[in-house]
Structures are given as C-alpha cells and as structure tokens.
PDB file of C-alpha atoms in Angstrom:
ATOM      1  CA  MET A   1     107.285  98.200 134.272  1.00 59.00           C
ATOM      2  CA  THR A   2     105.645 100.601 131.853  1.00 54.00           C
ATOM      3  CA  ALA A   3     103.600  98.777 129.228  1.00 49.00           C
ATOM      4  CA  GLY A   4     101.706  99.407 126.044  1.00 44.00           C
ATOM      5  CA  ARG A   5     101.885  99.651 122.314  1.00 45.00           C
ATOM      6  CA  ALA A   6     103.648 102.847 121.313  1.00 48.00           C
ATOM      7  CA  PRO A   7     101.780 105.264 119.000  1.00 45.00           C
ATOM      8  CA  GLY A   8     101.885 103.976 115.443  1.00 48.00           C
ATOM      9  CA  ARG A   9     103.360 100.621 116.508  1.00 70.00           C
ATOM     10  CA  HIS A  10     102.077  97.604 114.576  1.00 83.00           C
ATOM     11  CA  GLY A  11     102.219  94.012 115.772  1.00 93.00           C
ATOM     12  CA  LEU A  12     104.544  94.696 118.698  1.00 96.00           C
ATOM     13  CA  ARG A  13     104.226  95.455 122.399  1.00 96.00           C
ATOM     14  CA  VAL A  14     107.076  97.093 124.284  1.00 97.00           C
ATOM     15  CA  GLU A  15     107.378  97.219 128.070  1.00 97.00           C
ATOM     16  CA  ARG A  16     110.216  99.026 129.796  1.00 97.00           C
ATOM     17  CA  ASP A  17     111.324  98.772 133.410  1.00 97.00           C
ATOM     18  CA  LYS A  18     113.622 101.667 134.268  1.00 96.00           C
ATOM     19  CA  ALA A  19     114.338 100.182 137.700  1.00 97.00           C
ATOM     20  CA  THR A  20     115.929  97.039 136.233  1.00 98.00           C
ATOM     21  CA  GLY A  21     117.048  98.360 132.835  1.00 98.00           C
ATOM     22  CA  VAL A  22     115.163  95.602 131.000  1.00 98.00           C
ATOM     23  CA  ALA A  23     112.713  95.961 128.119  1.00 98.00           C
ATOM     24  CA  VAL A  24     110.343  93.190 127.060  1.00 98.00           C
ATOM     25  CA  LEU A  25     109.608  93.175 123.338  1.00 98.00           C
ATOM     26  CA  THR A  26     106.592  91.007 122.486  1.00 98.00           C
ATOM     27  CA  LEU A  27     105.503  89.921 119.031  1.00 98.00           C
ATOM     28  CA  ASP A  28     101.827  90.746 119.434  1.00 97.00           C
ATOM     29  CA  ARG A  29      99.941  88.991 116.637  1.00 96.00           C
ATOM     30  CA  GLU A  30      98.656  86.037 118.639  1.00 96.00           C
ATOM     31  CA  ARG A  31      95.781  85.243 116.266  1.00 95.00           C
ATOM     32  CA  LYS A  32      98.362  84.911 113.479  1.00 96.00           C
ATOM     33  CA  HIS A  33     100.725  82.806 115.626  1.00 97.00           C
ATOM     34  CA  ASN A  34     102.917  85.914 115.782  1.00 97.00           C
ATOM     35  CA  ALA A  35     103.719  85.694 112.095  1.00 96.00           C
ATOM     36  CA  ILE A  36     105.434  88.795 110.756  1.00 96.00           C
ATOM     37  CA  ASP A  37     103.809  90.981 108.120  1.00 95.00           C
ATOM     38  CA  LEU A  38     105.536  93.841 106.317  1.00 93.00           C
ATOM     39  CA  GLU A  39     104.483  96.448 108.863  1.00 94.00           C
ATOM     40  CA  THR A  40     105.723  94.361 111.787  1.00 96.00           C
ATOM     41  CA  SER A  41     108.986  93.739 109.965  1.00 95.00           C
ATOM     42  CA  ALA A  42     109.563  97.468 109.609  1.00 94.00           C
ATOM     43  CA  GLU A  43     108.560  98.095 113.219  1.00 97.00           C
ATOM     44  CA  LEU A  44     110.993  95.464 114.525  1.00 97.00           C
ATOM     45  CA  ALA A  45     113.861  97.189 112.764  1.00 97.00           C
ATOM     46  CA  ALA A  46     112.728 100.549 114.127  1.00 97.00           C
ATOM     47  CA  VAL A  47     112.424  99.290 117.722  1.00 98.00           C
ATOM     48  CA  TRP A  48     115.891  97.710 117.745  1.00 98.00           C
ATOM     49  CA  ARG A  49     117.360 100.984 116.483  1.00 98.00           C
ATOM     50  CA  GLU A  50     115.450 102.970 119.110  1.00 97.00           C
ATOM     51  CA  PHE A  51     116.886 100.782 121.867  1.00 98.00           C
ATOM     52  CA  ARG A  52     120.385 101.875 120.790  1.00 98.00           C
ATOM     53  CA  PHE A  53     119.603 105.387 122.058  1.00 97.00           C
ATOM     54  CA  GLU A  54     117.735 104.443 125.246  1.00 98.00           C
ATOM     55  CA  ASP A  55     120.234 104.405 128.080  1.00 97.00           C
ATOM     56  CA  ASP A  56     117.537 103.141 130.458  1.00 97.00           C
ATOM     57  CA  VAL A  57     117.335  99.939 128.390  1.00 98.00           C
ATOM     58  CA  ARG A  58     120.409  97.768 128.982  1.00 98.00           C
ATOM     59  CA  ALA A  59     119.016  94.304 128.121  1.00 98.00           C
ATOM     60  CA  ILE A  60     116.008  93.018 126.183  1.00 98.00           C
ATOM     61  CA  VAL A  61     113.754  89.977 126.467  1.00 98.00           C
ATOM     62  CA  LEU A  62     112.133  88.990 123.164  1.00 98.00           C
ATOM     63  CA  THR A  63     109.014  86.810 123.278  1.00 98.00           C
ATOM     64  CA  GLY A  64     105.696  86.097 121.566  1.00 98.00           C
ATOM     65  CA  ALA A  65     102.141  86.721 122.712  1.00 97.00           C
ATOM     66  CA  GLY A  66     100.139  83.713 123.896  1.00 96.00           C
ATOM     67  CA  ALA A  67     101.163  80.111 124.448  1.00 96.00           C
ATOM     68  CA  ALA A  68     100.793  78.665 120.950  1.00 97.00           C
ATOM     69  CA  ALA A  69     103.716  80.291 119.174  1.00 98.00           C
ATOM     70  CA  PHE A  70     106.813  82.391 119.637  1.00 98.00           C
ATOM     71  CA  CYS A  71     106.877  83.223 115.926  1.00 98.00           C
ATOM     72  CA  THR A  72     105.955  81.323 112.768  1.00 97.00           C
ATOM     73  CA  GLY A  73     107.972  83.415 110.326  1.00 94.00           C
ATOM     74  CA  ILE A  74     106.514  85.542 107.605  1.00 91.00           C
ATOM     75  CA  ASP A  75     102.751  85.934 107.392  1.00 90.00           C
ATOM     76  CA  ARG A  76     101.564  83.794 104.476  1.00 79.00           C
ATOM     77  CA  ASP A  77      99.074  86.495 103.507  1.00 80.00           C
ATOM     78  CA  VAL A  78     101.915  88.876 102.714  1.00 77.00           C
ATOM     79  CA  SER A  79     102.692  89.531  99.069  1.00 72.00           C
ATOM     80  CA  VAL A  80     106.358  90.332  98.535  1.00 73.00           C
ATOM     81  CA  ARG A  81     107.054  91.915  95.156  1.00 75.00           C
ATOM     82  CA  GLN A  82     110.274  90.571  93.684  1.00 71.00           C
ATOM     83  CA  PRO A  83     112.571  92.232  91.124  1.00 74.00           C
ATOM     84  CA  SER A  84     112.623  90.600  87.699  1.00 76.00           C
ATOM     85  CA  SER A  85     116.408  90.206  87.828  1.00 74.00           C
ATOM     86  CA  PRO A  86     117.544  86.665  88.736  1.00 66.00           C
ATOM     87  CA  TYR A  87     120.411  88.254  90.667  1.00 71.00           C
ATOM     88  CA  SER A  88     118.187  89.992  93.224  1.00 70.00           C
ATOM     89  CA  VAL A  89     115.835  88.816  95.960  1.00 71.00           C
ATOM     90  CA  ASP A  90     113.872  91.068  98.313  1.00 75.00           C
ATOM     91  CA  ASP A  91     113.626  89.437 101.733  1.00 82.00           C
ATOM     92  CA  PRO A  92     111.351  91.358 104.143  1.00 82.00           C
ATOM     93  CA  LEU A  93     112.845  89.589 107.172  1.00 92.00           C
ATOM     94  CA  VAL A  94     116.504  90.267 106.496  1.00 91.00           C
ATOM     95  CA  ALA A  95     116.636  93.262 108.870  1.00 93.00           C
ATOM     96  CA  ILE A  96     114.287  92.158 111.684  1.00 97.00           C
ATOM     97  CA  GLY A  97     117.038  91.136 114.117  1.00 97.00           C
ATOM     98  CA  PRO A  98     118.962  93.252 116.634  1.00 98.00           C
ATOM     99  CA  LYS A  99     122.425  92.761 115.119  1.00 97.00           C
ATOM    100  CA  ALA A 100     121.170  93.698 111.649  1.00 95.00           C
ATOM    101  CA  ASN A 101     120.231  97.026 113.263  1.00 97.00           C
ATOM    102  CA  ASP A 102     123.526  97.613 115.078  1.00 97.00           C
ATOM    103  CA  LEU A 103     122.179  96.855 118.553  1.00 98.00           C
ATOM    104  CA  TRP A 104     124.770  95.274 120.840  1.00 98.00           C
ATOM    105  CA  LYS A 105     122.778  95.221 124.057  1.00 98.00           C
ATOM    106  CA  PRO A 106     122.094  91.600 125.081  1.00 98.00           C
ATOM    107  CA  VAL A 107     118.885  89.976 123.865  1.00 98.00           C
ATOM    108  CA  VAL A 108     117.374  86.933 125.579  1.00 98.00           C
ATOM    109  CA  ALA A 109     114.769  85.043 123.534  1.00 98.00           C
ATOM    110  CA  ALA A 110     111.941  83.569 125.613  1.00 98.00           C
ATOM    111  CA  VAL A 111     110.404  80.934 123.332  1.00 98.00           C
ATOM    112  CA  ASN A 112     106.836  79.838 123.968  1.00 96.00           C
ATOM    113  CA  GLY A 113     105.131  77.375 121.635  1.00 96.00           C
ATOM    114  CA  MET A 114     106.157  77.029 117.992  1.00 98.00           C
ATOM    115  CA  ALA A 115     109.316  78.665 116.644  1.00 98.00           C
ATOM    116  CA  CYS A 116     109.684  78.006 112.955  1.00 97.00           C
ATOM    117  CA  GLY A 117     110.883  79.378 109.637  1.00 94.00           C
ATOM    118  CA  GLY A 118     111.545  83.100 109.816  1.00 94.00           C
ATOM    119  CA  ALA A 119     111.625  82.943 113.628  1.00 97.00           C
ATOM    120  CA  PHE A 120     115.231  81.839 113.198  1.00 98.00           C
ATOM    121  CA  TYR A 121     116.234  85.302 111.979  1.00 97.00           C
ATOM    122  CA  LEU A 122     115.345  86.498 115.482  1.00 98.00           C
ATOM    123  CA  LEU A 123     116.707  83.501 117.381  1.00 98.00           C
ATOM    124  CA  GLY A 124     119.865  83.614 115.285  1.00 97.00           C
ATOM    125  CA  GLU A 125     120.603  87.149 116.472  1.00 97.00           C
ATOM    126  CA  SER A 126     119.716  86.649 120.143  1.00 98.00           C
ATOM    127  CA  GLU A 127     122.474  85.987 122.667  1.00 98.00           C
ATOM    128  CA  PHE A 128     120.766  82.905 124.100  1.00 98.00           C
ATOM    129  CA  ILE A 129     117.408  81.184 124.310  1.00 98.00           C
ATOM    130  CA  VAL A 130     115.270  80.345 127.327  1.00 98.00           C
ATOM    131  CA  SER A 131     112.583  77.900 126.230  1.00 98.00           C
ATOM    132  CA  ALA A 132     109.277  76.727 127.600  1.00 98.00           C
ATOM    133  CA  THR A 133     109.245  72.956 127.990  1.00 98.00           C
ATOM    134  CA  THR A 134     106.280  72.894 125.599  1.00 98.00           C
ATOM    135  CA  ALA A 135     108.038  74.773 122.778  1.00 98.00           C
ATOM    136  CA  THR A 136     108.932  73.134 119.466  1.00 98.00           C
ATOM    137  CA  TYR A 137     111.355  74.137 116.720  1.00 98.00           C
ATOM    138  CA  PHE A 138     111.056  73.306 113.022  1.00 98.00           C
ATOM    139  CA  ASP A 139     111.722  74.683 109.550  1.00 97.00           C
ATOM    140  CA  PRO A 140     108.911  74.166 106.997  1.00 95.00           C
ATOM    141  CA  HIS A 141     110.679  75.601 103.929  1.00 96.00           C
ATOM    142  CA  THR A 142     111.480  72.450 101.968  1.00 96.00           C
ATOM    143  CA  SER A 143     107.955  71.069 102.414  1.00 94.00           C
ATOM    144  CA  TYR A 144     106.592  74.051 100.510  1.00 93.00           C
ATOM    145  CA  GLY A 145     109.209  74.233  97.769  1.00 94.00           C
ATOM    146  CA  MET A 146     111.343  76.938  99.338  1.00 93.00           C
ATOM    147  CA  VAL A 147     115.065  77.054 100.036  1.00 95.00           C
ATOM    148  CA  SER A 148     115.962  77.405 103.701  1.00 96.00           C
ATOM    149  CA  ALA A 149     118.942  79.711 103.314  1.00 95.00           C
ATOM    150  CA  TYR A 150     119.096  82.466 105.931  1.00 95.00           C
ATOM    151  CA  GLU A 151     117.366  80.246 108.495  1.00 96.00           C
ATOM    152  CA  ALA A 152     119.651  77.273 107.888  1.00 97.00           C
ATOM    153  CA  VAL A 153     122.760  79.451 108.069  1.00 96.00           C
ATOM    154  CA  TYR A 154     121.720  80.981 111.385  1.00 96.00           C
ATOM    155  CA  MET A 155     120.898  77.579 112.874  1.00 97.00           C
ATOM    156  CA  ALA A 156     124.107  75.982 111.564  1.00 96.00           C
ATOM    157  CA  GLN A 157     125.968  78.493 113.738  1.00 95.00           C
ATOM    158  CA  ARG A 158     123.935  77.635 116.837  1.00 95.00           C
ATOM    159  CA  MET A 159     123.468  73.864 116.533  1.00 96.00           C
ATOM    160  CA  PRO A 160     125.604  70.836 115.659  1.00 97.00           C
ATOM    161  CA  PHE A 161     125.735  70.670 111.852  1.00 97.00           C
ATOM    162  CA  GLY A 162     123.858  67.379 111.609  1.00 97.00           C
ATOM    163  CA  GLU A 163     121.024  68.683 113.779  1.00 97.00           C
ATOM    164  CA  ALA A 164     120.747  71.901 111.761  1.00 97.00           C
ATOM    165  CA  ALA A 165     120.769  69.908 108.525  1.00 98.00           C
ATOM    166  CA  ARG A 166     118.127  67.505 109.792  1.00 98.00           C
ATOM    167  CA  MET A 167     115.801  70.267 110.920  1.00 97.00           C
ATOM    168  CA  SER A 168     116.271  72.275 107.714  1.00 97.00           C
ATOM    169  CA  LEU A 169     115.733  69.289 105.417  1.00 97.00           C
ATOM    170  CA  MET A 170     112.938  67.438 107.239  1.00 96.00           C
ATOM    171  CA  GLY A 171     110.513  70.326 106.782  1.00 95.00           C
ATOM    172  CA  THR A 172     107.126  69.862 108.425  1.00 94.00           C
ATOM    173  CA  ALA A 173     107.643  66.117 108.951  1.00 95.00           C
ATOM    174  CA  GLU A 174     109.547  66.588 112.173  1.00 96.00           C
ATOM    175  CA  ARG A 175     109.759  68.998 115.090  1.00 97.00           C
ATOM    176  CA  LEU A 176     112.554  69.462 117.588  1.00 97.00           C
ATOM    177  CA  SER A 177     111.303  69.333 121.167  1.00 98.00           C
ATOM    178  CA  ALA A 178     112.439  71.835 123.760  1.00 98.00           C
ATOM    179  CA  ARG A 179     114.218  69.025 125.615  1.00 98.00           C
ATOM    180  CA  ARG A 180     116.172  67.996 122.520  1.00 98.00           C
ATOM    181  CA  ALA A 181     116.950  71.636 121.725  1.00 98.00           C
ATOM    182  CA  TYR A 182     118.383  71.951 125.232  1.00 98.00           C
ATOM    183  CA  GLU A 183     120.405  68.748 124.900  1.00 98.00           C
ATOM    184  CA  ILE A 184     122.113  69.942 121.696  1.00 98.00           C
ATOM    185  CA  GLY A 185     122.835  73.433 123.014  1.00 97.00           C
ATOM    186  CA  LEU A 186     120.359  75.487 120.980  1.00 98.00           C
ATOM    187  CA  VAL A 187     118.512  76.310 124.205  1.00 98.00           C
ATOM    188  CA  SER A 188     120.394  77.379 127.329  1.00 98.00           C
ATOM    189  CA  GLU A 189     117.603  76.979 129.888  1.00 98.00           C
ATOM    190  CA  LEU A 190     114.270  75.186 130.117  1.00 98.00           C
ATOM    191  CA  ALA A 191     111.326  76.502 132.109  1.00 98.00           C
ATOM    192  CA  GLU A 192     107.747  75.472 132.637  1.00 98.00           C
ATOM    193  CA  PRO A 193     105.423  77.730 130.614  1.00 98.00           C
ATOM    194  CA  ALA A 194     104.357  79.799 133.631  1.00 97.00           C
ATOM    195  CA  GLY A 195     107.982  80.331 134.589  1.00 98.00           C
ATOM    196  CA  LEU A 196     109.306  81.197 131.126  1.00 98.00           C
ATOM    197  CA  LEU A 197     109.173  84.986 131.306  1.00 98.00           C
ATOM    198  CA  PRO A 198     110.431  85.128 134.919  1.00 98.00           C
ATOM    199  CA  ALA A 199     113.413  82.938 133.951  1.00 98.00           C
ATOM    200  CA  ALA A 200     114.265  85.141 130.965  1.00 98.00           C
ATOM    201  CA  LEU A 201     113.829  88.285 133.044  1.00 98.00           C
ATOM    202  CA  ARG A 202     116.186  86.963 135.728  1.00 98.00           C
ATOM    203  CA  ALA A 203     118.947  86.543 133.165  1.00 98.00           C
ATOM    204  CA  ALA A 204     118.249  89.897 131.513  1.00 98.00           C
ATOM    205  CA  GLU A 205     118.116  91.737 134.833  1.00 98.00           C
ATOM    206  CA  THR A 206     121.462  90.247 135.840  1.00 98.00           C
ATOM    207  CA  MET A 207     123.128  91.507 132.650  1.00 98.00           C
ATOM    208  CA  ALA A 208     121.383  94.874 132.888  1.00 98.00           C
ATOM    209  CA  GLY A 209     122.794  95.275 136.396  1.00 98.00           C
ATOM    210  CA  PHE A 210     126.383  95.184 135.160  1.00 98.00           C
ATOM    211  CA  PRO A 211     128.182  98.172 133.541  1.00 98.00           C
ATOM    212  CA  THR A 212     126.601  98.363 130.104  1.00 97.00           C
ATOM    213  CA  GLU A 213     129.840  99.317 128.344  1.00 97.00           C
ATOM    214  CA  ALA A 214     131.445  96.055 129.448  1.00 98.00           C
ATOM    215  CA  VAL A 215     128.357  94.015 128.609  1.00 98.00           C
ATOM    216  CA  GLN A 216     127.965  95.498 125.124  1.00 98.00           C
ATOM    217  CA  GLY A 217     131.679  95.079 124.463  1.00 98.00           C
ATOM    218  CA  THR A 218     131.411  91.413 125.420  1.00 98.00           C
ATOM    219  CA  VAL A 219     128.396  90.932 123.144  1.00 98.00           C
ATOM    220  CA  ARG A 220     130.366  92.515 120.307  1.00 97.00           C
ATOM    221  CA  ALA A 221     133.399  90.322 121.015  1.00 97.00           C
ATOM    222  CA  LEU A 222     131.303  87.164 121.026  1.00 96.00           C
ATOM    223  CA  TRP A 223     129.755  88.052 117.672  1.00 95.00           C
ATOM    224  CA  SER A 224     133.112  88.946 116.145  1.00 94.00           C
ATOM    225  CA  ALA A 225     134.107  85.301 116.650  1.00 93.00           C
ATOM    226  CA  LYS A 226     131.587  84.185 114.041  1.00 89.00           C
ATOM    227  CA  GLN A 227     130.507  87.264 112.110  1.00 88.00           C
ATOM    228  CA  ALA A 228     132.909  86.891 109.177  1.00 89.00           C
ATOM    229  CA  ALA A 229     131.746  83.346 108.443  1.00 91.00           C
ATOM    230  CA  LEU A 230     128.116  84.345 108.987  1.00 91.00           C
ATOM    231  CA  GLN A 231     128.247  87.259 106.553  1.00 90.00           C
ATOM    232  CA  GLN A 232     130.039  85.183 103.933  1.00 92.00           C
ATOM    233  CA  ALA A 233     127.404  82.445 104.166  1.00 92.00           C
ATOM    234  CA  LEU A 234     124.456  84.865 104.163  1.00 90.00           C
ATOM    235  CA  SER A 235     125.809  86.595 101.062  1.00 90.00           C
ATOM    236  CA  GLN A 236     125.065  83.416  99.085  1.00 91.00           C
ATOM    237  CA  ALA A 237     121.472  83.153 100.319  1.00 90.00           C
ATOM    238  CA  PRO A 238     119.750  85.384  97.712  1.00 86.00           C
ATOM    239  CA  ALA A 239     121.163  83.435  94.768  1.00 87.00           C
ATOM    240  CA  LEU A 240     120.302  80.078  96.326  1.00 90.00           C
ATOM    241  CA  ILE A 241     116.746  81.239  96.994  1.00 87.00           C
ATOM    242  CA  ALA A 242     116.343  82.580  93.447  1.00 84.00           C
ATOM    243  CA  LEU A 243     117.614  79.305  91.998  1.00 88.00           C
ATOM    244  CA  GLY A 244     115.796  76.865  94.246  1.00 92.00           C
ATOM    245  CA  ASN A 245     112.413  78.340  95.160  1.00 87.00           C
ATOM    246  CA  LEU A 246     109.366  77.096  93.326  1.00 88.00           C
ATOM    247  CA  ALA A 247     107.139  79.684  91.664  1.00 86.00           C
ATOM    248  CA  PRO A 248     104.863  81.431  94.224  1.00 82.00           C
ATOM    249  CA  GLU A 249     101.715  79.823  92.828  1.00 84.00           C
ATOM    250  CA  ARG A 250     103.237  76.340  93.201  1.00 88.00           C
ATOM    251  CA  GLN A 251     104.291  77.148  96.764  1.00 86.00           C
ATOM    252  CA  ALA A 252     100.722  78.264  97.460  1.00 84.00           C
ATOM    253  CA  GLU A 253      99.376  74.945  96.160  1.00 87.00           C
ATOM    254  CA  LEU A 254     101.674  72.985  98.459  1.00 87.00           C
ATOM    255  CA  PHE A 255     100.783  75.194 101.415  1.00 83.00           C
ATOM    256  CA  ALA A 256      97.049  74.847 100.726  1.00 83.00           C
ATOM    257  CA  GLY A 257      97.404  71.062 100.730  1.00 77.00           C
ATOM    258  CA  ARG A 258      99.324  70.894 103.984  1.00 74.00           C
ATOM    259  CA  ARG A 259      96.361  69.465 105.925  1.00 64.00           C
ATOM    260  CA  ASP A 260      96.195  66.476 103.584  1.00 65.00           C
ATOM    261  CA  ARG A 261      99.748  65.352 104.261  1.00 64.00           C
ATOM    262  CA  GLY A 262      98.844  62.579 106.664  1.00 62.00           C
ATOM    263  CA  PRO A 263      99.919  62.088 110.299  1.00 71.00           C
ATOM    264  CA  GLU A 264     101.032  64.797 112.674  1.00 81.00           C
ATOM    265  CA  PRO A 265     104.737  65.645 112.520  1.00 90.00           C
ATOM    266  CA  ARG A 266     107.022  63.577 114.681  1.00 91.00           C
ATOM    267  CA  VAL A 267     108.411  65.383 117.735  1.00 91.00           C
ATOM    268  CA  ARG A 268     111.808  64.223 118.891  1.00 91.00           C
TER     269      ARG A 268
END
C-alpha cells in the first residue's frame, strides 16, 4: 500500500493499494480529535472527487488517526462567516461526504473512539460502519445551544427513530456505546481496537474484488431508496438552524463551561 500525505493536502492521509483496489482515507488531526477545519473540509471534498477518476480505487475505508476519536465534527477554533440574511446559512461541512461529491464507490467507515456532531455527515454517507468496541457515539449540539439538523436527519435514516431522537436531544449527557450501536443496527460489525482496520479492509477488499460497475450500480440503487426523503429533509436544515441556534457568543459561553457540568456522561 502506498502511503503519505499528498502535496498540498491538509489534515488528511491517503493510502492506496493498487493490488486490492482499496484506498484508506484517514482524518489526520489526532491532536484535535480529528475535528475538521475549513482546509480539511475543502480537502475532503477534493479527495472524494479525485477518487471518482481513479480506476485503481474501487472501495474506500474512512477512519481517524489515533485511538481517541474518529471525528469530533467541526473544529471549535474555526470561525464561519455567516450571511446577514435569515434565509441563508453557510455550513462548511455540507459537502464533506462522498455522496455530496458524486462518488458511488463503496465507503466503509472504521470508527475508533469518539464519533460525534459533524462526524455524522461522514457516517451518514458511508455504506456501513465497522466499529471498535471502545467507540462511542453522541451529538453535543443541544447542550451548546445549537440545532442538530443535518446530523439528526442523517442518523434518523440509519437508526430507529427513537434512538436517533434520544441521541440528538440528550446532547453531552449521554453517549451511545459501540455495543448498543451494533444492537440497533447503526453499526454492522464490532471489532477489538487492534482489529478494527483489518476488519474494515476485509470488507472493502471483498467489494473491490467484484466488477466495479455492478458494485457502484448497487450503491446507487441503495441510495435511491432513501435519497428523495433525505434531500427533502436536508432542505429544511438551514432554516431550522437559523431559527434555533443561539448567538455564537452564547454558544461559546456554554462550550467554555462544559467542564463544570458535573458527572461524566452516561454511556449506554
């Protein structure tokens, strides 16, 4: 497998194995818990679009560097300038997923550690999830005065409605364990941390070994079953965010006080 960060690449590591047809795309900001800044957001979109033209890449494994986190959403140090119009919202994560960039090669998410908030844009557009037994899933938006819109919509399509609602509304008070995520169908396979990447690679290599036209057509067919409802729901997200989000300075106050909130979140 050829490895390394491509020239000009920010926050990502891409490894390609021409023998198997599998690429491993790693969010490579371990010290930031693989949070996504504006440069990484742009690079994710660019990499997915590049994969469309690489015939040697027939399946992708998406993971995060280190053991602490798969991805913790947008980097809190990022400043996102918003239009003054109440009818518009600029979301820097809206195009970070493979389907948003017209990639129909299968993507397996290998989740290590925390997956929260904006991570669900990526998980929502992956075909299935292989999870480390130590991983946890949660959505902190409501705790910090933010509407969980895109994230909640993606998860409502992948989880029983009550579970998606509970995770979206409980904020930082509760985390979904890997075992529970497997039991409700969000996760398709559990692996011990050391076996996570090998398990994801086994699945990806199997799909990459089949005729890619048939595989991509099947991916497209699967997504057509839910894409109309997904797009209709996502179209409401900007207005709901504009209406429901607290002012940025108030969000910052809540975020700064997060360590004073009492006991550790419950894991179920």
